[in-house]
Coordinates of C-alpha atoms and ligand atoms in Angstrom, one line a residue:
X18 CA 89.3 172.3 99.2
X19 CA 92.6 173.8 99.5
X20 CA 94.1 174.5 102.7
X21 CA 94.3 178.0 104.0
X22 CA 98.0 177.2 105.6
X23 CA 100.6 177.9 103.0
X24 CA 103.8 176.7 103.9
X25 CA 106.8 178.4 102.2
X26 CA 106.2 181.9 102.4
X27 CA 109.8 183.5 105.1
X28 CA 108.8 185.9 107.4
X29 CA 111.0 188.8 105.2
X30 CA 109.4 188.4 102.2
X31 CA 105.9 188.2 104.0
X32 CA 106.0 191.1 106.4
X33 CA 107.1 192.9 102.9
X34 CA 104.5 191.5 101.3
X35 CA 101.9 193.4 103.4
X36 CA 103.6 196.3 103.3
X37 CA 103.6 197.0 100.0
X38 CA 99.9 195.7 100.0
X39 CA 99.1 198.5 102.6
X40 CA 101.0 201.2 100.1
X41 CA 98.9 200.1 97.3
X42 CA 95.9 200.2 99.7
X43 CA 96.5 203.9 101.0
X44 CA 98.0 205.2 97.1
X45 CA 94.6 203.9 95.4
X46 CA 92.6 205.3 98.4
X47 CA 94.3 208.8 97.8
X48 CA 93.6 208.3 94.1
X49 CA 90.4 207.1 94.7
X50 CA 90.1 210.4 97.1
X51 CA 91.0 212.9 94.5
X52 CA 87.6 212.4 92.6
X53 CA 85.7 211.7 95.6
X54 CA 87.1 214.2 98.6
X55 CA 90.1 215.0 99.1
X56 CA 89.7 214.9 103.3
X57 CA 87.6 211.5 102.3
X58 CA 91.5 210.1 102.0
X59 CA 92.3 207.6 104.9
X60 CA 95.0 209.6 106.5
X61 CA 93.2 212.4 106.7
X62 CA 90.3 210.8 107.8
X63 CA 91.8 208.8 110.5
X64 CA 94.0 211.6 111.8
X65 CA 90.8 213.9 111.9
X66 CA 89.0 210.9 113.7
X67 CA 91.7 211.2 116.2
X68 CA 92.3 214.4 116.3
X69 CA 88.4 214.9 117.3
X70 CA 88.6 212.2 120.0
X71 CA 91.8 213.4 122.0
X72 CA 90.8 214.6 125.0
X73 CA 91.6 218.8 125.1
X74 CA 94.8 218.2 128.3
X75 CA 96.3 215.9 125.6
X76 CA 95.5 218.3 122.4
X77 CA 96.9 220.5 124.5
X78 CA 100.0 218.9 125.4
X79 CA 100.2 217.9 121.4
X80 CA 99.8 221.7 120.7
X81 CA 102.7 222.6 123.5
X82 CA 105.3 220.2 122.6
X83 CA 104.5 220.2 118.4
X84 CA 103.2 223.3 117.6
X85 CA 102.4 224.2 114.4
X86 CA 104.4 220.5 113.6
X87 CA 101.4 218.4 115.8
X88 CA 99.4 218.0 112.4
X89 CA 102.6 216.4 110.6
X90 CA 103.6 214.4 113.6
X91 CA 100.4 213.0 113.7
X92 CA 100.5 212.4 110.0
X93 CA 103.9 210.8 110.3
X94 CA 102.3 208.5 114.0
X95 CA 99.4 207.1 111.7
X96 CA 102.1 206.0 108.7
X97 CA 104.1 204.5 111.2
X98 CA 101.1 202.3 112.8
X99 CA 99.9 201.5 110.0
X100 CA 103.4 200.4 108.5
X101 CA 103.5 198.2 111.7
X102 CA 100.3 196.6 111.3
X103 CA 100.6 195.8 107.2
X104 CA 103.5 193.9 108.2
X105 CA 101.7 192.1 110.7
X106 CA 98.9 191.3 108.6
X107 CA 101.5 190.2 105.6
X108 CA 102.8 187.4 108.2
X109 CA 99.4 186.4 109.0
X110 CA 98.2 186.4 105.7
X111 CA 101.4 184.1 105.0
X112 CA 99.7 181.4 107.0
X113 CA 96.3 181.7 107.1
X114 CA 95.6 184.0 103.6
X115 CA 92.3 184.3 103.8
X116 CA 92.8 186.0 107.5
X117 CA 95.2 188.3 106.5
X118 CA 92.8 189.6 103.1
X119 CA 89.8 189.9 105.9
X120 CA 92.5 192.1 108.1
X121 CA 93.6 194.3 104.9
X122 CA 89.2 194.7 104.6
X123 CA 89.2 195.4 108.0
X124 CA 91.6 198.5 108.0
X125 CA 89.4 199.4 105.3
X126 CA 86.3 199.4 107.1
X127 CA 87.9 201.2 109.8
X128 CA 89.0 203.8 107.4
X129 CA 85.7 204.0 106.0
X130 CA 84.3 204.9 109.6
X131 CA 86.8 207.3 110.7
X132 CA 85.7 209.3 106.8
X133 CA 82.2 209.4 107.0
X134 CA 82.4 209.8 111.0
X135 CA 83.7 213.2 110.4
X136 CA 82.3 216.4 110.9
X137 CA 82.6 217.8 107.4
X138 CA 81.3 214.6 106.0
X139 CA 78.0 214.9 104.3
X140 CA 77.9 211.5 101.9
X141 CA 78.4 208.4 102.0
X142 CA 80.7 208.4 99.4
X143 CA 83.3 209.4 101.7
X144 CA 83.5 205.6 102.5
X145 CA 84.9 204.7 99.1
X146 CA 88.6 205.9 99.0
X147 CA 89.4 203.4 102.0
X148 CA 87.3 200.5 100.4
X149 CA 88.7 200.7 97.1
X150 CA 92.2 201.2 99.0
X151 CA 91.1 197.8 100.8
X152 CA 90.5 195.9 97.9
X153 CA 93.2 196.9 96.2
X154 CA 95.2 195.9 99.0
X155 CA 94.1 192.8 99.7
X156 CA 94.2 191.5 96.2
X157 CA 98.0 192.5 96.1
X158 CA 98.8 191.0 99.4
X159 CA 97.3 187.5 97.7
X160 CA 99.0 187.8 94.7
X161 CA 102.2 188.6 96.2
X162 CA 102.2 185.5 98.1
X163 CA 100.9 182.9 95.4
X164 CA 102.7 184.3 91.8
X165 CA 106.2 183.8 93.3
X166 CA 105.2 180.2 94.1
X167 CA 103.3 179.3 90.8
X168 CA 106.3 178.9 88.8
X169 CA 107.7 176.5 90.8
X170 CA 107.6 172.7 89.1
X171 CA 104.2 171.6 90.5
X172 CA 104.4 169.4 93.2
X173 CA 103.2 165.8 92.9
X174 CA 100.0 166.5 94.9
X175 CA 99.0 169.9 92.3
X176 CA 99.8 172.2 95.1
X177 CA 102.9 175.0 94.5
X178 CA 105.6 174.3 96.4
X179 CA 109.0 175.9 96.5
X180 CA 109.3 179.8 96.8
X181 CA 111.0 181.7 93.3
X182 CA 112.8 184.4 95.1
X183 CA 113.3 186.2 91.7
X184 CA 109.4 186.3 90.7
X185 CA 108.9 187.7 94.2
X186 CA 111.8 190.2 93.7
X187 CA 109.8 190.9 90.2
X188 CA 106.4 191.2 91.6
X189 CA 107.4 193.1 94.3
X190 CA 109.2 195.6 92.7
X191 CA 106.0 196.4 90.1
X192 CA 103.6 196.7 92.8
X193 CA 105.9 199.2 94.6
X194 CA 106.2 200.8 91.4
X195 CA 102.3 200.7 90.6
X196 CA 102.0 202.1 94.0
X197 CA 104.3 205.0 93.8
X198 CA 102.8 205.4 90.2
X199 CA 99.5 205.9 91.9
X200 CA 100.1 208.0 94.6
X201 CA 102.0 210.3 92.4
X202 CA 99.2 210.8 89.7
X203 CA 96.9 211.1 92.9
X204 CA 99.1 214.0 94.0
X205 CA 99.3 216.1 90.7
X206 CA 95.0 215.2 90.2
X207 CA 94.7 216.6 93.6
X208 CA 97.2 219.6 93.1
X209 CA 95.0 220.6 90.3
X210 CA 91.8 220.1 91.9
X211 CA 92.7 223.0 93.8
X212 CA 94.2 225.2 91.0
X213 CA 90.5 227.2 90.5
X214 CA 90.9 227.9 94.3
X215 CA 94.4 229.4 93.2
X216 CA 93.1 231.1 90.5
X217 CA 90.1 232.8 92.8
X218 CA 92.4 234.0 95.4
X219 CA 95.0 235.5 92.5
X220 CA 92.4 237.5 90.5
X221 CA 90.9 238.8 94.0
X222 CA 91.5 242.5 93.7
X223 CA 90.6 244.1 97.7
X224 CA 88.8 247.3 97.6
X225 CA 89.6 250.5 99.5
X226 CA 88.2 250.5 102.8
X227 CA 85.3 252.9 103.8
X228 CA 87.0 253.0 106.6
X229 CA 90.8 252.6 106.9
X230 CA 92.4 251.3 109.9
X231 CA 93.2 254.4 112.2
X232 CA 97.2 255.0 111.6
X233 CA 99.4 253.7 113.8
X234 CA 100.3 256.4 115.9
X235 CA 104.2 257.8 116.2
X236 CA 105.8 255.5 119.2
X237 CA 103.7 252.0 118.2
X238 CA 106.2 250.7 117.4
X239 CA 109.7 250.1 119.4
X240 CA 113.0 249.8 118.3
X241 CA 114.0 247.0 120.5
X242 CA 116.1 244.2 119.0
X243 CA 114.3 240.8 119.6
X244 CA 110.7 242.1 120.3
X245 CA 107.7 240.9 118.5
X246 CA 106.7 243.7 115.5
X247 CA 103.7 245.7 116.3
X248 CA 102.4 244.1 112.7
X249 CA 102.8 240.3 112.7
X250 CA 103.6 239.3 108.8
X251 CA 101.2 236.7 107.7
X252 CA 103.8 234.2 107.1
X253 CA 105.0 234.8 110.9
X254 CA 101.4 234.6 112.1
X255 CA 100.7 231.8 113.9
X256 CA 98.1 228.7 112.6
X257 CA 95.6 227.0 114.7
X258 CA 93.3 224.5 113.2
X259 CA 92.0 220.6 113.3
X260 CA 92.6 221.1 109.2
X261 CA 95.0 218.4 108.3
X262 CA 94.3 219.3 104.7
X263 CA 93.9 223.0 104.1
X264 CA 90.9 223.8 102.8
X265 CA 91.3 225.4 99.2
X266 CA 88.1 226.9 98.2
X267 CA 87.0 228.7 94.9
X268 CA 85.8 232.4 95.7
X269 CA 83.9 232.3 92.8
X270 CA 81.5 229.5 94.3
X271 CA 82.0 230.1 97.5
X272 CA 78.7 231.4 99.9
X273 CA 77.4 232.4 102.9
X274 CA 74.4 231.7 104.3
X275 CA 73.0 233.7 107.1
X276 CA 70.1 232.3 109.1
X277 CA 68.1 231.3 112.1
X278 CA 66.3 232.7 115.7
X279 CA 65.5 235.9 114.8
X280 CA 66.7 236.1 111.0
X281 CA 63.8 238.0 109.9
X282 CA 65.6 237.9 105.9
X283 CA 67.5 234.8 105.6
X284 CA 70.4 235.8 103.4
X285 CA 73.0 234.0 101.4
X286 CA 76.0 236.1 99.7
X287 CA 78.7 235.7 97.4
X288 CA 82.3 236.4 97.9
X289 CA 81.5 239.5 94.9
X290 CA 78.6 240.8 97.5
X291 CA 80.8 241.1 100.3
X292 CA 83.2 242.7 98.3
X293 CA 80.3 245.2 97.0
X294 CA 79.3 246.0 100.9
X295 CA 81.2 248.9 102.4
X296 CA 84.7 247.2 103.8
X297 CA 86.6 248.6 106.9
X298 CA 90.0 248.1 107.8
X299 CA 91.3 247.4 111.6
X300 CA 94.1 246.6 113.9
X301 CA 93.3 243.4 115.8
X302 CA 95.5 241.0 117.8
X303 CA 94.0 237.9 117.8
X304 CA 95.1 235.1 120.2
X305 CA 94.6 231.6 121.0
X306 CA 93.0 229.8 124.2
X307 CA 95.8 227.1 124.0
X308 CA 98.2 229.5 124.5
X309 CA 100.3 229.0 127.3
X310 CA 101.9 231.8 129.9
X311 CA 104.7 233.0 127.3
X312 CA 103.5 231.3 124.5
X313 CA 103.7 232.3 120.5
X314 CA 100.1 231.9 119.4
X315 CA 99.2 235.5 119.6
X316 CA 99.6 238.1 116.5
X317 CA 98.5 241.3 114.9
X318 CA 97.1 241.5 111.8
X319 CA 95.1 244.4 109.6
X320 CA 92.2 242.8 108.7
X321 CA 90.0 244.5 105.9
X322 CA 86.6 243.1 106.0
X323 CA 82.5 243.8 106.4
X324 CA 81.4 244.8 110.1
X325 CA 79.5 241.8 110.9
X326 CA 77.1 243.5 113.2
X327 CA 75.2 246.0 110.4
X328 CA 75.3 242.5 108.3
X329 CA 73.2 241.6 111.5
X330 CA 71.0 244.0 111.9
X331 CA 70.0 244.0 108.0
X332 CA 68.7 240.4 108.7
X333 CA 66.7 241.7 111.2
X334 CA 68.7 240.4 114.4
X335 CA 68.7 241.7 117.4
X336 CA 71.0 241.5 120.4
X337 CA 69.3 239.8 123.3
X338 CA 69.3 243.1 125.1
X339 CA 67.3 244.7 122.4
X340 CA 64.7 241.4 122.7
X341 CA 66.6 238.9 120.1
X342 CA 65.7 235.4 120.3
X343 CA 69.4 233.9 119.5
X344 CA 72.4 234.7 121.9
X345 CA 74.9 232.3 120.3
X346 CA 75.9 232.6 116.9
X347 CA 77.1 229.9 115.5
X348 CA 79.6 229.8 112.3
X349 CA 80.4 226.7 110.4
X350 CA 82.9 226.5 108.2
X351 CA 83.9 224.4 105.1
X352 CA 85.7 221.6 107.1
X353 CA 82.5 221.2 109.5
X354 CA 84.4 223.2 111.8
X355 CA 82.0 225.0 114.6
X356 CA 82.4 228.2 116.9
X357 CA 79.9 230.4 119.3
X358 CA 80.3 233.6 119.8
X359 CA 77.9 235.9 122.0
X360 CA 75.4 237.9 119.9
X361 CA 75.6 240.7 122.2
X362 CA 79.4 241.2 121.8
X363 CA 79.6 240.5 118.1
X364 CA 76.7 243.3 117.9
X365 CA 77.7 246.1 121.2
X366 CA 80.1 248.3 118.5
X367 CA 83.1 246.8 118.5
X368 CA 84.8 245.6 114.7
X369 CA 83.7 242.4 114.5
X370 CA 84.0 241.7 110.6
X371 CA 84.0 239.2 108.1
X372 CA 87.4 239.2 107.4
X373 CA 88.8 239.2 103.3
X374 CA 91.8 240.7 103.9
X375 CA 94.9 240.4 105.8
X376 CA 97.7 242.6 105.9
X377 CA 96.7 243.8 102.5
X378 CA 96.4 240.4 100.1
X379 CA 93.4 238.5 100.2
X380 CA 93.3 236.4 103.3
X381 CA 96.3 233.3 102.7
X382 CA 94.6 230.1 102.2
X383 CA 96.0 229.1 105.7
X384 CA 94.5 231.9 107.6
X385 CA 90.5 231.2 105.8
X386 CA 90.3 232.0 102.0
X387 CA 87.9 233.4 101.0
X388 CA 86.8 234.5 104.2
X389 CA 86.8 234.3 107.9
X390 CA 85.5 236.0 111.2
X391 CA 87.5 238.5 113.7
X392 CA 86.3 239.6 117.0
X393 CA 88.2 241.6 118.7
X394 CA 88.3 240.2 122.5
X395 CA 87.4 236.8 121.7
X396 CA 89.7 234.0 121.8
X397 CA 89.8 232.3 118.1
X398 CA 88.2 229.5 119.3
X399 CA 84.7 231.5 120.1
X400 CA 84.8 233.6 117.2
X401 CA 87.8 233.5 114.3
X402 CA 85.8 230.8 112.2
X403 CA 88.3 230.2 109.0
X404 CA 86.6 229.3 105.7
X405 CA 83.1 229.9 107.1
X406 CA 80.4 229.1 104.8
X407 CA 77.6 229.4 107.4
X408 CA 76.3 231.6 110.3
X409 CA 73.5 230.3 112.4
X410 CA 71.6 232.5 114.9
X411 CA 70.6 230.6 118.2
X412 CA 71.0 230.1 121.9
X413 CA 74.0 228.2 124.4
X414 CA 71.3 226.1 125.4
X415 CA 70.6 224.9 122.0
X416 CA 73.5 224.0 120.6
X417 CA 77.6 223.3 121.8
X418 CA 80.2 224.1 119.2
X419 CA 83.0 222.0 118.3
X420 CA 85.5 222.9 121.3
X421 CA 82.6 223.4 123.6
X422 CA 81.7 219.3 123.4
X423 CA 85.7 219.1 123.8
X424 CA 86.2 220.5 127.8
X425 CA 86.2 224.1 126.2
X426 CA 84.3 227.1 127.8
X427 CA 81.2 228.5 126.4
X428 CA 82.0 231.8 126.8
X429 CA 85.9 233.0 126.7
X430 CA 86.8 236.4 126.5
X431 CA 90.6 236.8 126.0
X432 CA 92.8 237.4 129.4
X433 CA 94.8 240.0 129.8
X434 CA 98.7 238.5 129.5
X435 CA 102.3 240.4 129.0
X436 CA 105.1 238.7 127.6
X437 CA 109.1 239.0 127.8
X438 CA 110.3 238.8 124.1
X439 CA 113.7 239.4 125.1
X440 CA 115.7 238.7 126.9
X441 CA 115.0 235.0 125.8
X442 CA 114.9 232.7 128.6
X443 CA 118.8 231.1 130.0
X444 CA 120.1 234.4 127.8
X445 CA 123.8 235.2 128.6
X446 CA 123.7 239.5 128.2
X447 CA 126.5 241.7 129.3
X448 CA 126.3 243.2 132.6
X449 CA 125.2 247.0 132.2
X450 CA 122.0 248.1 130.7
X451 CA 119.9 245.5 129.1
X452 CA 116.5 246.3 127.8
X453 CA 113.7 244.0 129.0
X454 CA 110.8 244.4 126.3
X455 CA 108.1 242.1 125.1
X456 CA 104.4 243.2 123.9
X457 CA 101.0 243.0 126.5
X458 CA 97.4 242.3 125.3
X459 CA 94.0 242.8 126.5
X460 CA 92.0 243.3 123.7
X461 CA 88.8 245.5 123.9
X462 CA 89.9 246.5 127.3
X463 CA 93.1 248.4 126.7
X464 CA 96.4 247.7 128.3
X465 CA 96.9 250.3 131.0
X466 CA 100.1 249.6 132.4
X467 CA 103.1 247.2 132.5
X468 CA 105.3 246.3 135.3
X469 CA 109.1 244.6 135.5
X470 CA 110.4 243.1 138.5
X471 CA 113.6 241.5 139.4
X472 CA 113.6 238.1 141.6
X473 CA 111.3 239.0 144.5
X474 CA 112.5 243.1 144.3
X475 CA 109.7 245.7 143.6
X476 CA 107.4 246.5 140.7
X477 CA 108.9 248.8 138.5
X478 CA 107.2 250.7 135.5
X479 CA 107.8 249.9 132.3
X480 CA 107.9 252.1 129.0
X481 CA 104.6 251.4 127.1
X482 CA 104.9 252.2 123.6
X483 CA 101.7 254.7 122.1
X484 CA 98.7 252.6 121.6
X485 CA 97.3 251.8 118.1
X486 CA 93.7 250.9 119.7
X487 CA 92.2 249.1 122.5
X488 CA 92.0 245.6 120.1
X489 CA 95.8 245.9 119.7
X490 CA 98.7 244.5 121.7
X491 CA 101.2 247.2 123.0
X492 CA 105.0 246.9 123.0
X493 CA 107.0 248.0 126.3
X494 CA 110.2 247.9 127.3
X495 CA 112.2 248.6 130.8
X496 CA 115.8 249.7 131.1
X497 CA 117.3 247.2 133.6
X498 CA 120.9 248.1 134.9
X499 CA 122.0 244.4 135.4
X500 CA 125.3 243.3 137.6
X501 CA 126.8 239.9 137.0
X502 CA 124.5 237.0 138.1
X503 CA 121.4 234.9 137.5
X504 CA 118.0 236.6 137.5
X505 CA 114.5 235.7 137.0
X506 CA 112.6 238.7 135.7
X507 CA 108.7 239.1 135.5
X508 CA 106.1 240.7 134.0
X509 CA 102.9 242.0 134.3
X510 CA 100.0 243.8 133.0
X511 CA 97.0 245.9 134.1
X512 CA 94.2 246.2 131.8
X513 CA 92.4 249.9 131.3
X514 CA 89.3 248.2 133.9
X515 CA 92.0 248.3 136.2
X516 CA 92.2 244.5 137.1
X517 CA 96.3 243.9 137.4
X518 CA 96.6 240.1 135.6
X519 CA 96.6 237.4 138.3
X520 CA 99.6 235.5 139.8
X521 CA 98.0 232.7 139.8
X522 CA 99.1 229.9 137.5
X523 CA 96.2 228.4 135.6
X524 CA 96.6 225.8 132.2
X525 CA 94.9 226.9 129.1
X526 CA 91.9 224.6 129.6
X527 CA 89.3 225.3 129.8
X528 CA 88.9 229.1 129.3
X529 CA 92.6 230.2 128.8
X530 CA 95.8 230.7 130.9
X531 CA 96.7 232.6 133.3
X532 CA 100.0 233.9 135.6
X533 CA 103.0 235.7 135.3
X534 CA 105.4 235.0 132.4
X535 CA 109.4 235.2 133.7
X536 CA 112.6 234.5 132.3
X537 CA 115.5 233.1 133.9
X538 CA 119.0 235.0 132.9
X539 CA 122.4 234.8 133.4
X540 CA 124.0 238.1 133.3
X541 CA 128.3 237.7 132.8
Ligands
LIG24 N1 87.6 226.3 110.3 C1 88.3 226.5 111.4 N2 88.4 227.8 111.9 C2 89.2 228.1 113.0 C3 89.8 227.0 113.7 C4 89.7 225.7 113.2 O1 90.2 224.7 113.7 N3 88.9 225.5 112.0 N4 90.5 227.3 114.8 C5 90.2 228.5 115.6 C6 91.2 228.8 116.5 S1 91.3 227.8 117.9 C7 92.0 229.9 116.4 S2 93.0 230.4 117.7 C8 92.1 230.7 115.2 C9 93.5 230.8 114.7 O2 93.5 231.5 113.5 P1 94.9 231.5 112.6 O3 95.2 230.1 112.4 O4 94.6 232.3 111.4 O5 95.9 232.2 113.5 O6 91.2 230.2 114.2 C10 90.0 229.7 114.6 N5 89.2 229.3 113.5
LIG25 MO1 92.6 228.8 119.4

């Protein structure tokens, strides 16, 4: 029996080795993923794994300090392990090759895990992209290290010796070409995989509305330089998911089921049937629980959709005040995505819909073709499912949603907040007037009243701008006369129940944030 130990092989051309073996691996499993699942891919797989283990204060932190980049930072984190470790494995394969194969398998295996550990995953299947990738890999990482050698004049005792760095050079350079080969045609399979979902979402034409969104009243919306619009444009409105690959479903197949505790008719619909229905059109901010004092994911869309609440009722729900069974509905959406909402709010009159449109196009693919929930006065954690497919009637006790397992709160109606949009915060304006403006939300309530104040100096009123409706954000703006210095200014709301938001400071685990946002400025 031959030896495992294979002298010969340098460190450089080694650690190479097992790189390019771990871009083989990951280009066949995202080939491999194409025809399988295209979130069975490794990277996907493994980011989702993680992103469903990290604990919500470090989500959180990921969310604050990333934003809308945390998805591709994670992306880029795994790459770079991953890089790390198929060097590694390339120097141990170098001496001990059959260790180094088993530690290629391995990566596989994990990969394998993290796939069919996932919340969306329904088959075993999704194991195969980072098996195949495995084998793949490890077969390269062999043959990397023992064709260079097998040119070499045979040693006396049969073994290889010697090291041809020009066969290496050779080899290398077709494996990194076989790799890029394959992760390219992976790319343009997957790219058309999602062309019918393209297609569905450019031959959607949106009917009128039964009922058009109430127009915006003369004074909405303030001409203040620097303030948020009154109407956030869809590619301005903020994203929120765990998605690492946007889902890209075809309306044409696409349904919804409608079921459980008190679902007297058990429905399922097409994308065509909910177009049939009688649509209605609203303004509704909708805002996220990891916002932060001051923070950006907030935004105001018109959403054309069906109430969800006569949907309800033709099922035969009822509210639990009118006897229902379920108090929790629960939708589920195409990534195995899960969020609660209260029956009783979805169904006590306000516009709860099921959401097709946005701002007058079908809903972007970002933001939950073909279709997605809005409830005004919910954060979008307890009630915006994005590419739902499923609603599920049944209790708290019962069942936790996805954020609920994760520190979240069961029940999180959104706080009232206000927010400076300019000046922006360490601004330099011109001593004389400068207008303090920003917009204030408390949706189903009603903002009531906004209030300025300089450093520790008194409340002052602020201009409110007309209100569109009680599910809408309001601009304001206050007229301050400024004298050189440094400043911090702060703002407040009070919501139409009266309650004036609280001073005190909270982080937006688990049920959102609260506190005063200020802005430190230096007027010259
Ligand atoms: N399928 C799915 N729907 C989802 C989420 C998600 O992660 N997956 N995130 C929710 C959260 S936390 C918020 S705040 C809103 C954000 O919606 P937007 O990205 O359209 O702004 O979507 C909600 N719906
Ligand atoms: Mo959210």
């Amino acid at each position: 029996m031959t030896t495992t130990r294979e002298p010969g092989v340098r460190p450089l051309p080694a650690a190479l080795s097992g790189l390019l073996a771990g871009c083989a691996a990951l280009a066949t499993a995202e080939l491999v993923s194409v025809a399988v699942r295209p979130e069975a891919g490794p990277i996907v797989a493994v980011g989702g794994a993680a992103v469903d283990r990290t604990p919500a204060p470090v989500k959180d932190w990921a969310i604050r300090t990333f934003g809308t980049q945390d998805k591709l930072v994670l992306q880029l984190g795994i790459l770079l392990v991953l890089a790390l470790l198929a060097a590694l494995t390339g120097l141990l394969a170098a001496r001990h090759r059959r260790a180094g194969a088993a530690g290629v398998l391995l990566f596989g295996v994990v990969g394998a895990a993290a796939a069919t550990g996932r919340p969306d995953s329904v088959s075993f299947t999704d194991a195969l992209p980072s098996l195949a990738g495995a084998v793949a890999g490890a077969a390269l990482l062999l043959w990397l290290l023992w064709w260079p050698r097998a040119a070499s004049p045979e040693a006396p005792d049969g073994r290889p010796s010697g090291w041809d760095r020009r066969r290496f050079l050779l080899a290398a350079s077709a494996a990194a070409a076989a790799s890029a080969g394959a992760g390219a045609l992976g790319r343009s399979l997957g790219a058309a995989g999602a062309e019918d979902a393209v297609a569905s979402r450019a031959a959607v034409v949106l009917p009128r509305p039964r009922s058009a969104a109430a127009p915006v009243p003369p004074g909405t919306r303030l001409r203040v330089p620097g303030i948020s619009p009154f109407t956030t444009p869809n590619r301005d409105f903020y994203r929120v998911d765990t998605a690492l690959v946007v889902p890209k479903v075809d309306a044409t197949r696409w349904r919804l089921r409608l079921h459980g505790a008190g679902v007297r008719t058990p429905l399922t619909l097409s994308f065509q049937d909910l177009l049939d229905r009688e649509l209605i059109e609203r303004d509704i901010t909708l805002t996220c629980v990891s916002n932060e004092v001051g923070g950006p994911y907030v935004g105001t869309a018109r959403w054309l959709g069906v109430p969800l609440a006569g949907l309800l009722r033709e099922a035969g729900v009822r509210p639990p005040s009118r006897g229902g069974p379920a108090d929790q509905l629960v939708a589920r959406s195409v990534d195995g995505m899960t969020l609660g909402s209260p029956v009783e709010d979805v169904m006590d009159g306000r516009d709860a819909l099921l959401a097709v449109g946005m701002n007058g196009e079908p809903l972007p693919f970002d933001h939950g073709f073909p279709v997605r929930m809005v409830v005004p006065g919910l954060y979008g954690y307890v009630s915006a499912c994005k590419w739902i497919q499923d609603i599920e009637l049944t209790t708290f006790d019962a069942y936790d949603p996805y954020w609920v397992k994760r520190d979240w709160a069961r029940k999180a109606p959104v706080k009232t907040q206000a927010r400076i949009d300019t000046p922006k915060p360490f601004a330099r304006p011109a001593a004389g007037t400068v207008v303090v403006a920003g917009v204030a939300w408390a949706q189903h309530r009603g903002i009531d009243r906004v209030e300025v104040r300089v450093d520790d100096g008194p409340w002052r009123p602020a201009e409110l701008a007309a209100e569109a409706t009680t599910d809408t954000w309001r601009q304001w703006s206050y007229r301050w006369r400024a004298t050189p210095g440094s400043y911090t200014l702060t703002v407040r709301a009070t919501d139409r129940t009266g309650e004036t938001q609280t001073e005190r400071r909270t982080r937006t685990v688990p049920d959102g944030a609260s506190g005063w946002h200020s802005v430190v400025v230096a007027v010259e």
